[in-house]
Short mmCIF file of C-alpha atoms and ligand atoms in Angstrom, two decimals:
data_model
loop_
_atom_site.label_atom_id
_atom_site.label_comp_id
_atom_site.label_asym_id
_atom_site.label_seq_id
_atom_site.Cartn_x
_atom_site.Cartn_y
_atom_site.Cartn_z
CA MET A 254 0.00 0.00 0.00
CA ASN A 255 0.97 3.64 -0.45
CA LEU A 256 0.78 6.20 2.33
CA THR A 257 1.37 9.91 2.81
CA LEU A 258 3.37 10.79 5.92
CA TYR A 259 3.53 14.16 7.66
CA VAL A 260 6.62 13.98 9.86
CA TRP A 261 8.06 16.41 12.40
CA ARG A 262 11.59 17.38 11.29
CA GLN A 263 13.88 19.35 13.56
CA LYS A 264 17.67 19.52 13.03
CA ASN A 265 18.61 19.95 16.67
CA ALA A 266 17.31 21.20 20.01
CA GLY A 267 17.65 24.84 18.92
CA ASP A 268 15.90 24.46 15.54
CA LYS A 269 12.30 25.63 15.22
CA GLY A 270 11.18 22.50 13.38
CA ARG A 271 8.33 21.86 10.93
CA MET A 272 6.10 19.14 9.48
CA ASP A 273 7.41 17.66 6.20
CA LYS A 274 5.50 15.50 3.75
CA TYR A 275 6.80 12.13 2.51
CA GLU A 276 5.39 9.36 0.35
CA ALA A 277 5.77 5.79 1.65
CA LYS A 278 5.46 3.44 -1.32
CA ASP A 279 4.87 -0.32 -1.59
CA ILE A 280 4.43 -0.86 2.14
CA SER A 281 3.51 -4.40 3.18
CA PRO A 282 0.77 -4.79 5.79
CA ASP A 283 3.07 -7.22 7.62
CA MET A 284 5.68 -4.54 8.27
CA SER A 285 5.89 -2.90 11.65
CA PHE A 286 5.47 0.87 11.84
CA LEU A 287 9.21 1.30 12.39
CA GLU A 288 10.04 -0.95 9.43
CA MET A 289 7.83 1.28 7.32
CA LEU A 290 9.94 4.25 8.48
CA ASP A 291 13.11 2.25 7.67
CA VAL A 292 11.87 1.91 4.09
CA VAL A 293 11.21 5.65 3.85
CA ASN A 294 14.66 6.35 5.30
CA GLU A 295 16.38 4.08 2.76
CA ASP A 296 14.74 6.10 -0.01
CA LEU A 297 15.84 9.35 1.63
CA GLU A 298 19.43 8.11 1.96
CA ARG A 299 19.46 7.02 -1.67
CA GLU A 300 18.46 10.57 -2.60
CA GLY A 301 21.26 11.90 -0.37
CA LYS A 302 18.81 13.41 2.14
CA ASP A 303 18.95 13.32 5.93
CA PRO A 304 16.97 10.27 7.18
CA ILE A 305 14.20 10.73 9.77
CA ALA A 306 15.66 10.26 13.26
CA PHE A 307 13.52 8.20 15.65
CA ASP A 308 14.24 6.25 18.84
CA HIS A 309 14.11 2.44 18.90
CA ASP A 310 15.96 -0.46 20.40
CA CYS A 311 14.36 -3.85 21.12
CA ARG A 312 11.53 -3.55 18.59
CA GLU A 313 9.64 -6.15 20.58
CA GLY A 314 7.73 -3.95 23.01
CA ILE A 315 9.87 -4.42 26.11
CA CYS A 316 12.50 -1.68 26.26
CA GLY A 317 10.34 1.46 26.14
CA THR A 318 12.63 3.29 23.71
CA CYS A 319 10.28 3.82 20.77
CA SER A 320 8.17 6.94 21.18
CA LEU A 321 6.02 8.21 18.34
CA ASN A 322 2.78 10.08 18.38
CA VAL A 323 0.85 8.60 15.44
CA ASN A 324 -2.25 10.44 14.22
CA GLY A 325 -2.66 12.17 17.57
CA VAL A 326 -2.28 9.07 19.73
CA ALA A 327 0.87 8.06 21.63
CA HIS A 328 2.13 4.72 20.20
CA GLY A 329 -0.62 4.81 17.57
CA PRO A 330 -4.12 3.39 17.21
CA GLU A 331 -3.71 -0.12 18.66
CA LYS A 332 -4.43 -0.44 22.40
CA GLY A 333 -1.78 -1.86 24.69
CA THR A 334 0.89 -1.82 21.98
CA THR A 335 4.18 0.01 21.58
CA VAL A 336 4.67 1.68 18.22
CA CYS A 337 7.42 -0.84 17.36
CA GLN A 338 4.81 -3.60 17.67
CA LEU A 339 2.19 -1.69 15.71
CA HIS A 340 1.69 -3.29 12.32
CA MET A 341 0.86 -1.58 9.06
CA ARG A 342 -2.30 -3.72 8.71
CA ASN A 343 -3.83 -1.15 11.05
CA PHE A 344 -3.71 1.30 8.13
CA LYS A 345 -5.11 1.21 4.64
CA ASP A 346 -3.92 2.30 1.23
CA GLY A 347 -3.97 6.06 0.75
CA ASP A 348 -4.00 6.91 4.48
CA LYS A 349 -2.45 10.13 5.71
CA ILE A 350 -0.35 9.59 8.83
CA TYR A 351 0.86 12.35 11.16
CA ILE A 352 4.02 11.44 13.08
CA GLU A 353 5.16 13.68 15.93
CA PRO A 354 7.53 13.40 18.90
CA TRP A 355 6.37 13.26 22.56
CA ARG A 356 5.50 16.84 23.50
CA ALA A 357 6.44 18.02 26.99
CA LYS A 358 8.64 20.71 28.47
CA ALA A 359 10.38 17.97 30.48
CA PHE A 360 11.05 15.95 27.27
CA PRO A 361 12.92 18.40 24.99
CA VAL A 362 13.32 17.33 21.35
CA VAL A 363 16.90 16.29 20.54
CA LYS A 364 16.37 15.71 16.83
CA ASP A 365 13.28 15.04 14.66
CA LEU A 366 11.24 12.49 16.60
CA ILE A 367 13.78 11.82 19.37
CA VAL A 368 13.22 13.39 22.78
CA ASP A 369 15.40 13.45 25.88
CA ARG A 370 13.68 11.39 28.58
CA SER A 371 16.43 11.62 31.21
CA ALA A 372 13.91 13.43 33.45
CA PHE A 373 12.51 9.95 34.14
CA ASP A 374 15.98 8.73 35.17
CA ARG A 375 16.33 11.58 37.65
CA ILE A 376 12.91 10.77 39.14
CA MET A 377 14.11 7.18 39.59
CA GLN A 378 17.34 8.41 41.18
CA ALA A 379 15.27 10.44 43.63
CA GLY A 380 13.57 7.36 45.10
CA GLY A 381 12.76 4.57 42.69
CA PHE A 382 14.90 2.01 44.48
CA VAL A 383 15.26 -0.05 47.65
CA SER A 384 18.37 0.65 49.74
CA VAL A 385 19.46 -2.79 50.84
CA GLY A 386 22.68 -4.69 50.45
CA THR A 387 22.22 -7.02 47.52
CA GLY A 388 23.68 -10.44 48.20
CA GLY A 389 22.96 -13.47 46.11
CA ALA A 390 19.46 -14.08 44.82
CA PRO A 391 17.27 -14.79 47.87
CA ASP A 392 15.30 -18.02 48.14
CA ALA A 393 11.86 -17.82 46.59
CA ASN A 394 9.13 -17.39 49.22
CA ALA A 395 11.66 -16.60 51.97
CA ILE A 396 9.57 -13.46 52.59
CA PRO A 397 5.84 -14.23 52.52
CA ILE A 398 3.91 -11.87 50.22
CA SER A 399 0.16 -12.08 49.66
CA LYS A 400 -1.09 -12.94 46.20
CA GLU A 401 -2.88 -9.58 45.84
CA ALA A 402 0.21 -7.60 46.80
CA ALA A 403 2.42 -9.65 44.51
CA GLU A 404 0.03 -9.21 41.58
CA ASP A 405 -0.34 -5.47 42.13
CA ALA A 406 3.42 -5.04 42.39
CA PHE A 407 3.87 -7.09 39.24
CA ASP A 408 1.23 -5.13 37.30
CA ALA A 409 2.87 -1.86 38.29
CA ALA A 410 6.34 -3.18 37.50
CA ALA A 411 5.24 -3.80 33.91
CA CYS A 412 5.92 -0.10 33.20
CA ILE A 413 8.70 0.20 30.62
CA GLY A 414 9.29 3.92 31.18
CA CYS A 415 8.40 4.91 27.62
CA GLY A 416 6.75 8.21 28.51
CA ALA A 417 3.57 7.69 26.46
CA CYS A 418 1.55 8.63 29.54
CA VAL A 419 3.21 12.07 29.55
CA ALA A 420 2.78 12.41 25.80
CA ALA A 421 -0.94 11.57 25.94
CA CYS A 422 -1.84 13.71 28.96
CA LYS A 423 -3.32 17.13 28.22
CA ASN A 424 -1.18 18.46 31.09
CA ALA A 425 1.99 16.49 30.19
CA SER A 426 1.80 14.95 33.64
CA ALA A 427 4.10 12.07 34.62
CA MET A 428 1.75 10.77 37.32
CA LEU A 429 1.14 7.34 35.78
CA PHE A 430 4.85 6.61 35.38
CA VAL A 431 5.70 7.77 38.91
CA ALA A 432 2.65 5.98 40.32
CA ALA A 433 3.74 2.73 38.67
CA LYS A 434 7.21 3.02 40.22
CA VAL A 435 5.95 4.11 43.66
CA SER A 436 3.25 1.40 43.80
CA HIS A 437 5.51 -1.35 42.51
CA LEU A 438 7.79 -0.91 45.53
CA ALA A 439 5.17 0.17 48.09
CA ASN A 440 3.27 -3.09 47.59
CA LEU A 441 6.26 -5.21 48.59
CA PRO A 442 7.67 -5.62 52.11
CA GLN A 443 11.17 -4.74 50.89
CA GLY A 444 9.89 -1.40 49.59
CA LYS A 445 7.60 -0.48 52.50
CA VAL A 446 10.46 0.64 54.76
CA GLU A 447 11.26 3.64 52.57
CA ALA A 448 7.73 4.20 51.24
CA LYS A 449 7.18 7.67 52.74
CA ARG A 450 10.49 9.14 51.81
CA ARG A 451 10.26 7.61 48.33
CA VAL A 452 6.94 9.20 47.40
CA VAL A 453 7.95 12.61 48.79
CA ASN A 454 11.25 12.60 46.91
CA MET A 455 9.91 11.26 43.62
CA ILE A 456 6.99 13.73 43.53
CA ASN A 457 9.38 16.52 44.37
CA GLN A 458 11.66 15.60 41.47
CA MET A 459 8.66 15.13 39.14
CA ASP A 460 7.59 18.72 39.89
CA LEU A 461 11.13 20.08 39.47
CA GLU A 462 11.40 18.52 36.02
CA GLY A 463 8.42 20.59 34.87
CA PHE A 464 5.79 17.90 34.32
CA GLY A 465 2.17 19.03 34.69
CA ASN A 466 -0.35 18.10 37.39
CA CYS A 467 -2.95 15.37 37.28
CA THR A 468 -6.55 16.36 36.47
CA ASN A 469 -7.63 12.69 36.46
CA TYR A 470 -8.33 12.63 32.74
CA TYR A 471 -7.23 8.95 32.56
CA GLU A 472 -5.81 9.59 29.09
CA CYS A 473 -2.50 8.10 30.29
CA GLN A 474 -4.01 4.70 30.97
CA ALA A 475 -5.62 4.66 27.52
CA ALA A 476 -2.25 5.33 25.86
CA CYS A 477 -0.05 3.12 28.04
CA PRO A 478 1.33 0.19 26.01
CA LYS A 479 1.50 -1.86 29.22
CA GLU A 480 -2.04 -0.84 30.24
CA ILE A 481 -0.90 0.39 33.65
CA SER A 482 -4.07 1.24 35.60
CA VAL A 483 -4.85 4.66 37.08
CA LYS A 484 -5.65 2.79 40.29
CA PHE A 485 -1.92 3.11 40.93
CA ILE A 486 -2.28 6.91 40.80
CA ALA A 487 -4.91 6.54 43.52
CA GLN A 488 -2.47 4.41 45.48
CA MET A 489 0.29 7.00 45.08
CA ASN A 490 -2.11 9.76 46.21
CA ARG A 491 -2.76 7.64 49.31
CA GLU A 492 0.95 7.18 49.91
CA TYR A 493 1.49 10.92 49.55
CA PHE A 494 -1.35 11.68 51.95
CA ARG A 495 0.23 9.42 54.57
CA SER A 496 3.62 11.07 54.16
CA LEU A 497 2.40 14.69 54.41
CA ARG A 498 3.95 14.97 57.86
CA TYR A 499 6.96 12.78 57.17
CA LYS A 500 10.33 14.31 58.13
CA GLU A 501 13.77 12.89 57.56
CA LYS A 502 15.39 12.02 60.90
CA MET B 17 18.69 18.84 33.82
CA GLN B 18 16.17 20.95 35.68
CA GLY B 19 17.99 21.03 39.02
CA VAL B 20 17.78 19.03 42.19
CA ASN B 21 16.17 20.11 45.43
CA ALA B 22 18.66 19.33 48.16
CA SER B 23 16.33 18.34 50.98
CA PRO B 24 12.79 17.63 49.81
CA THR B 25 11.97 15.48 52.83
CA THR B 26 12.57 18.37 55.21
CA ALA B 27 9.88 20.50 53.56
CA SER B 28 7.11 21.34 56.00
CA MET B 29 3.56 20.09 55.65
CA PRO B 30 2.16 23.43 54.37
CA ALA B 31 4.89 23.51 51.73
CA ARG B 32 3.96 19.99 50.67
CA LEU B 33 0.35 21.10 50.26
CA LEU B 34 1.02 24.41 48.55
CA ASN B 35 4.02 23.69 46.36
CA ARG B 36 3.75 20.06 45.28
CA SER B 37 1.49 18.80 42.59
CA ILE B 38 -0.44 16.24 44.68
CA GLY B 39 -0.65 18.78 47.54
CA LYS B 40 -2.38 21.28 45.30
CA LYS B 41 -4.82 18.59 44.22
CA ILE B 42 -5.58 17.85 47.88
CA LEU B 43 -6.43 21.55 48.36
CA MET B 44 -8.63 21.47 45.23
CA SER B 45 -10.49 18.39 46.35
CA PHE B 46 -11.26 19.50 49.92
CA SER B 47 -12.24 23.06 49.00
CA GLY B 48 -14.32 21.56 46.17
CA LEU B 49 -15.99 19.17 48.61
CA VAL B 50 -17.08 22.07 50.82
CA LEU B 51 -18.49 23.90 47.79
CA LEU B 52 -20.21 20.69 46.75
CA GLY B 53 -21.78 20.45 50.21
CA TYR B 54 -23.06 23.97 49.72
CA VAL B 55 -24.49 23.16 46.27
CA VAL B 56 -26.47 20.26 47.76
CA GLY B 57 -27.59 22.12 50.90
CA HIS B 58 -28.65 25.18 48.91
CA LEU B 59 -30.69 22.98 46.57
CA ILE B 60 -32.55 21.34 49.45
CA GLY B 61 -33.33 24.78 50.89
CA ASN B 62 -34.49 26.18 47.56
CA LEU B 63 -36.79 23.26 46.83
CA GLN B 64 -38.99 24.52 49.66
CA ILE B 65 -40.47 26.83 47.05
CA PHE B 66 -42.60 23.81 46.11
CA VAL B 67 -43.92 23.61 49.67
CA GLY B 68 -45.15 27.19 49.43
CA GLN B 69 -44.65 30.85 50.26
CA ASN B 70 -44.73 30.31 54.01
CA ALA B 71 -42.11 27.55 53.99
CA LEU B 72 -39.60 29.39 51.84
CA ASN B 73 -39.93 32.71 53.69
CA ALA B 74 -39.70 30.96 57.05
CA TYR B 75 -36.54 29.22 55.85
CA ALA B 76 -35.04 32.60 54.92
CA VAL B 77 -35.93 33.98 58.35
CA PHE B 78 -34.33 30.93 59.94
CA LEU B 79 -31.07 31.49 58.04
CA HIS B 80 -30.92 35.08 59.26
CA SER B 81 -31.82 34.09 62.82
CA ILE B 82 -28.58 32.19 63.33
CA GLY B 83 -26.87 35.57 63.21
CA ALA B 84 -23.12 35.34 63.71
CA TRP B 85 -23.10 31.72 62.54
CA LEU B 86 -24.42 32.77 59.14
CA TRP B 87 -21.45 35.09 58.75
CA ILE B 88 -19.00 32.47 59.93
CA ILE B 89 -20.39 30.01 57.39
CA ARG B 90 -20.32 32.65 54.66
CA ALA B 91 -16.72 33.57 55.47
CA PHE B 92 -15.73 29.90 55.46
CA LEU B 93 -17.39 29.33 52.07
CA LEU B 94 -15.70 32.43 50.68
CA ALA B 95 -12.30 31.24 51.94
CA MET B 96 -12.84 27.84 50.32
CA LEU B 97 -13.90 29.51 47.08
CA ILE B 98 -10.75 31.65 47.10
CA ILE B 99 -8.50 28.62 47.76
CA HIS B 100 -10.30 26.68 45.04
CA VAL B 101 -10.07 29.40 42.39
CA TRP B 102 -6.51 30.41 43.27
CA THR B 103 -5.27 26.81 43.15
CA ALA B 104 -7.21 26.17 39.93
CA LEU B 105 -5.46 29.07 38.24
CA ARG B 106 -2.04 27.95 39.45
CA LEU B 107 -2.67 24.42 38.18
CA TYR B 108 -3.96 25.74 34.87
CA PHE B 109 -0.90 27.86 34.17
CA GLU B 110 1.53 25.15 35.33
CA ASN B 111 -0.20 22.60 33.13
CA ARG B 112 -0.01 24.89 30.13
CA ALA B 113 3.67 25.55 30.76
CA ALA B 114 4.31 21.79 30.90
CA ARG B 115 3.58 21.55 27.16
CA PRO B 116 4.94 24.68 25.47
CA ILE B 117 4.69 23.16 21.96
CA GLY B 118 1.44 21.38 21.20
CA TYR B 119 0.58 18.62 18.75
CA LYS B 120 -0.57 19.22 15.18
CA ARG B 121 -2.83 16.20 15.63
CA LYS B 122 -4.25 15.22 19.00
CA VAL B 123 -6.99 12.67 19.64
CA TYR B 124 -8.41 12.04 23.12
CA GLN B 125 -9.37 8.44 23.80
CA GLU B 126 -10.57 8.46 27.39
CA ALA B 127 -10.48 12.03 28.78
CA THR B 128 -14.07 13.33 28.88
CA LEU B 129 -14.99 16.78 27.61
CA SER B 130 -16.17 17.63 31.11
CA SER B 131 -12.70 16.84 32.54
CA ARG B 132 -10.92 18.82 29.83
CA THR B 133 -13.02 21.94 30.34
CA MET B 134 -12.83 22.22 34.15
CA ILE B 135 -11.13 25.61 34.11
CA TRP B 136 -13.74 27.07 31.70
CA THR B 137 -16.77 25.62 33.47
CA GLY B 138 -15.12 26.78 36.73
CA ILE B 139 -14.82 30.35 35.46
CA GLY B 140 -18.44 30.09 34.28
CA VAL B 141 -19.48 29.02 37.79
CA PHE B 142 -17.56 31.93 39.29
CA LEU B 143 -19.26 34.51 37.05
CA PHE B 144 -22.64 32.95 37.84
CA VAL B 145 -21.96 33.13 41.59
CA VAL B 146 -21.17 36.85 41.27
CA TYR B 147 -24.36 37.51 39.29
CA HIS B 148 -26.48 35.33 41.58
CA LEU B 149 -25.29 37.18 44.70
CA MET B 150 -26.02 40.54 43.06
CA HIS B 151 -29.49 39.35 42.06
CA PHE B 152 -30.91 37.64 45.17
CA THR B 153 -28.51 38.29 48.08
CA LEU B 154 -27.13 41.81 47.64
CA ILE B 155 -30.18 42.82 45.53
CA ILE B 156 -28.32 45.08 43.15
CA THR B 157 -29.60 43.99 39.74
CA ASN B 158 -33.41 43.97 40.23
CA PRO B 159 -34.28 46.10 43.28
CA GLN B 160 -37.82 46.80 42.00
CA TYR B 161 -39.25 43.46 43.22
CA SER B 162 -36.78 42.50 45.90
CA HIS B 163 -37.96 44.39 48.95
CA LEU B 164 -41.47 42.98 49.17
CA GLU B 165 -42.93 41.78 52.44
CA ASP B 166 -45.41 38.96 53.02
CA ALA B 167 -48.52 39.06 55.22
CA LEU B 168 -46.41 38.35 58.31
CA GLY B 169 -44.04 41.21 57.52
CA ARG B 170 -41.21 38.89 56.52
CA HIS B 171 -38.95 39.49 53.49
CA ASP B 172 -40.94 37.90 50.68
CA VAL B 173 -38.26 35.71 49.11
CA TYR B 174 -40.95 33.58 47.48
CA SER B 175 -42.39 36.41 45.38
CA MET B 176 -38.91 37.76 44.64
CA VAL B 177 -37.85 34.43 43.12
CA ILE B 178 -41.05 34.07 41.09
CA LEU B 179 -40.91 37.62 39.75
CA GLY B 180 -37.26 37.06 38.89
CA PHE B 181 -37.86 33.85 36.93
CA GLN B 182 -40.93 35.23 35.13
CA ASN B 183 -38.38 37.13 33.08
CA TYR B 184 -37.35 34.81 30.22
CA LEU B 185 -33.85 36.24 29.91
CA ILE B 186 -33.10 35.81 33.63
CA SER B 187 -34.46 32.26 33.57
CA ALA B 188 -32.35 31.42 30.51
CA VAL B 189 -29.22 32.73 32.25
CA TYR B 190 -29.96 30.57 35.29
CA ILE B 191 -30.70 27.43 33.29
CA VAL B 192 -27.48 27.72 31.28
CA SER B 193 -25.47 28.50 34.42
CA ILE B 194 -26.91 25.51 36.27
CA ALA B 195 -25.98 23.32 33.32
CA ILE B 196 -22.40 24.63 33.61
CA VAL B 197 -22.31 23.98 37.36
CA SER B 198 -23.59 20.44 36.81
CA TYR B 199 -21.03 19.80 34.08
CA HIS B 200 -18.26 20.92 36.47
CA VAL B 201 -19.70 18.68 39.18
CA ALA B 202 -19.89 15.68 36.81
CA HIS B 203 -16.10 15.40 36.62
CA ALA B 204 -15.39 16.95 40.03
CA SER B 205 -17.46 14.54 42.10
CA LYS B 206 -15.66 11.55 40.57
CA SER B 207 -12.22 13.10 40.42
CA MET B 208 -12.08 13.92 44.13
CA PHE B 209 -12.30 10.23 45.05
CA GLN B 210 -9.30 9.53 42.84
CA THR B 211 -7.41 12.46 44.43
CA TRP B 212 -8.08 11.03 47.89
CA GLY B 213 -6.84 7.63 46.78
CA LEU B 214 -10.21 6.01 47.46
CA ASN B 215 -10.70 4.81 43.90
CA ASP B 216 -9.75 1.54 42.29
CA THR B 217 -10.77 -0.45 39.23
CA ASN B 218 -13.85 -2.03 40.82
CA PHE B 219 -15.04 1.06 42.69
CA GLU B 220 -14.74 3.08 39.47
CA LYS B 221 -17.46 0.89 37.92
CA ILE B 222 -19.95 2.12 40.54
CA LEU B 223 -18.48 5.58 41.05
CA HIS B 224 -18.66 6.68 37.44
CA PRO B 225 -22.40 6.08 36.88
CA ALA B 226 -23.14 7.34 40.40
CA THR B 227 -21.46 10.68 39.74
CA VAL B 228 -23.24 11.04 36.38
CA ILE B 229 -26.58 10.48 38.12
CA PHE B 230 -25.58 12.88 40.89
CA ALA B 231 -24.73 15.63 38.39
CA TRP B 232 -28.09 15.10 36.64
CA LEU B 233 -29.95 15.33 39.96
CA ILE B 234 -28.23 18.63 40.72
CA PHE B 235 -29.16 19.90 37.26
CA LEU B 236 -32.79 18.76 37.33
CA GLY B 237 -33.26 19.86 40.94
CA TYR B 238 -32.17 23.45 40.37
CA VAL B 239 -33.67 23.79 36.90
CA SER B 240 -37.07 22.65 38.18
CA ILE B 241 -37.48 26.04 39.89
CA PRO B 242 -37.29 28.41 36.88
CA ILE B 243 -39.18 25.83 34.78
CA ALA B 244 -41.97 25.64 37.39
CA VAL B 245 -42.26 29.44 37.38
CA LEU B 246 -42.19 29.76 33.58
CA THR B 247 -44.85 27.08 33.13
CA GLY B 248 -47.04 28.66 35.82
CA PHE B 249 -46.82 25.62 38.08
CA VAL B 250 -45.60 27.88 40.88
CA LYS B 251 -47.67 31.09 40.96
CA LEU B 252 -47.47 34.46 42.65
CA PRO B 253 -49.60 34.70 45.81
CA GLU B 254 -52.72 36.92 45.70
CA GLY B 255 -52.12 40.61 46.02
CA VAL B 256 -48.46 40.87 44.95
CA ILE B 257 -47.99 43.59 42.32
C1 HEM C 1874 -20.10 25.35 42.95
C2 HEM C 1874 -18.87 25.57 42.94
C3 HEM C 1874 -17.78 24.52 42.73
C4 HEM C 1874 -17.75 23.21 43.10
C5 HEM C 1874 -18.82 22.40 43.82
C6 HEM C 1874 -16.47 22.68 42.66
C7 HEM C 1874 -16.04 21.40 42.91
C8 HEM C 1874 -14.85 20.89 42.47
C9 HEM C 1874 -14.30 19.63 42.86
C10 HEM C 1874 -14.91 18.66 43.86
C11 HEM C 1874 -13.16 19.43 42.13
C12 HEM C 1874 -12.36 18.15 42.11
C13 HEM C 1874 -10.94 18.25 42.56
C14 HEM C 1874 -10.23 16.98 42.22
O1 HEM C 1874 -9.92 16.74 41.05
O2 HEM C 1874 -9.95 16.23 43.14
C15 HEM C 1874 -12.98 20.59 41.29
C16 HEM C 1874 -11.97 20.77 40.37
C17 HEM C 1874 -11.74 21.95 39.69
N1 HEM C 1874 -12.41 23.15 39.86
FE1 HEM C 1874 -14.08 23.40 40.92
N2 HEM C 1874 -15.77 23.66 42.00
C18 HEM C 1874 -16.55 24.81 42.04
C19 HEM C 1874 -16.20 26.04 41.54
C20 HEM C 1874 -15.06 26.30 40.79
C21 HEM C 1874 -14.67 27.60 40.36
C22 HEM C 1874 -15.39 28.91 40.68
C23 HEM C 1874 -13.54 27.44 39.64
C24 HEM C 1874 -12.85 28.62 39.00
C25 HEM C 1874 -11.85 28.67 38.30
C26 HEM C 1874 -13.22 26.01 39.59
C27 HEM C 1874 -12.18 25.40 38.91
C28 HEM C 1874 -11.84 24.07 39.01
C29 HEM C 1874 -10.80 23.44 38.23
C30 HEM C 1874 -9.92 24.09 37.18
C31 HEM C 1874 -10.73 22.11 38.67
C32 HEM C 1874 -9.80 21.03 38.14
C33 HEM C 1874 -8.45 21.15 38.77
C34 HEM C 1874 -7.52 20.11 38.22
O3 HEM C 1874 -7.65 18.95 38.61
O4 HEM C 1874 -6.68 20.43 37.39
N3 HEM C 1874 -14.17 25.35 40.34
N4 HEM C 1874 -14.02 21.48 41.52
S1 SF4 C 1875 3.11 4.07 32.72
FE1 SF4 C 1875 2.84 3.12 30.66
S2 SF4 C 1875 2.93 4.88 29.27
FE2 SF4 C 1875 3.81 5.57 31.21
S3 SF4 C 1875 6.02 5.23 31.04
FE3 SF4 C 1875 5.16 3.37 31.99
S4 SF4 C 1875 4.73 1.99 30.27
FE4 SF4 C 1875 5.04 4.02 29.36
S1 FES C 1876 11.66 -0.34 20.58
FE1 FES C 1876 11.68 -1.36 22.55
S2 FES C 1876 9.60 -1.07 23.14
FE2 FES C 1876 9.55 -0.28 21.13
#
């Protein structure tokens, strides 16, 4: 099939940027979205033009590197799918496709469709860990954990840190990402010890990075490729409430 | 790199409410809850118009008889309104600043229109509150029919309301305003449970329809008054004008 692409092109962080039009020809419905862009890029290189820069790594939906806003939706039209796992059979011949980078003050564009997501790393450094000496792998079931807690922790831990929640949110809020990280650890006994300090520090860093606030739109959960639930935002709000009076000793 | 705050965990509790994103939402939700309590209480009081002239006027006399308490309640409501509006504006400008460059294409999949228009319905509510106070409480806009007395020499609130709503334009303004209030309440009454951390996937299934029904009840309850006057269901007592 043949498609018309409108792609955000921006030379570097300082450039103003613009939408450019490209034709994608002879695209197979079995290609992934990124393979379709590879084809377009090969054509561009053959013509001696600068290929479209976009982030990708695993291409199997587990690393969280790919990050494209496709026709106004983060990671494109298919629910619960990263854009690297989105297949061209979701489109039809003659479609117009708008491709834009994640848009947030905290995620500045580096080039074309690539944004700098190190704000997420700094939020993790502020509290997304458990401070214990790590010996060898502990025996399974040495620490009893209820089924519910284990499942909640596991569901939250599915977050791959892609940033689609920020991209989708009208306020560019990072609440779903931070909630996933806070809840993942707060549900487990190993993480409970530092729960109060963790939520205070991570929310503090989230605000410093310039993400927006949560209006409870739930747009994040609709866009999340791992279908992280907004119930974890409720859990984080609870954790924050409990730590309002918390002071470091 | 946007900088690192050296000692976030030593921030005091007021700072965590005023200067952190979840803190501001806690302020929004509790001030909003108080306003919501007022919206419901005021509706129950107003519906006494269907009981009759005596009931409504007696209710007004009762409100004024509590004297200092009335002023304490009014001051408290005003303080909550100020916190609510001030925090709403801060959130609005922060949220705008968080996305300086928008999308050429943007499609919303789950965010309701009511949630996305909170600041605009909020400003609508604020303007309505100002007009409403000038109309029935401070009696600035229509003084001609607002100083009547009933047979017992009480302020005739009943006739004032009926004469007010017999004007089509005034009724239209109220009906539209009440729709805006209800639209604000539709998202607000659900959102506050999420802000308090009381929501989860199962509760959401009950909460969502419950808040839609609640918003409709608020709308129908308030709107019934101008509609009843316009249709002649509630009539002026004998001898007024
Ligand atoms: C009858 C009066 C009002 C009631 C009952 C009310 C109630 C509420 C409640 C309960 C919330 C939910 C907070 C949360 O998400 O947890 C809310 C949010 C909000 N209110 Fe109001 N409110 C009223 C008037 C106003 C006014 C006058 C404004 C003026 C600007 C306003 C602006 C907002 C905004 C912008 C939000 C969303 C904040 C956010 O989450 O980003 N409201 N309101
Ligand atoms: S919560 Fe979902 S959308 Fe947000 S970073 Fe994690 S995986 Fe991506
Ligand atoms: S490239 Fe790894 S998730 Fe898409």
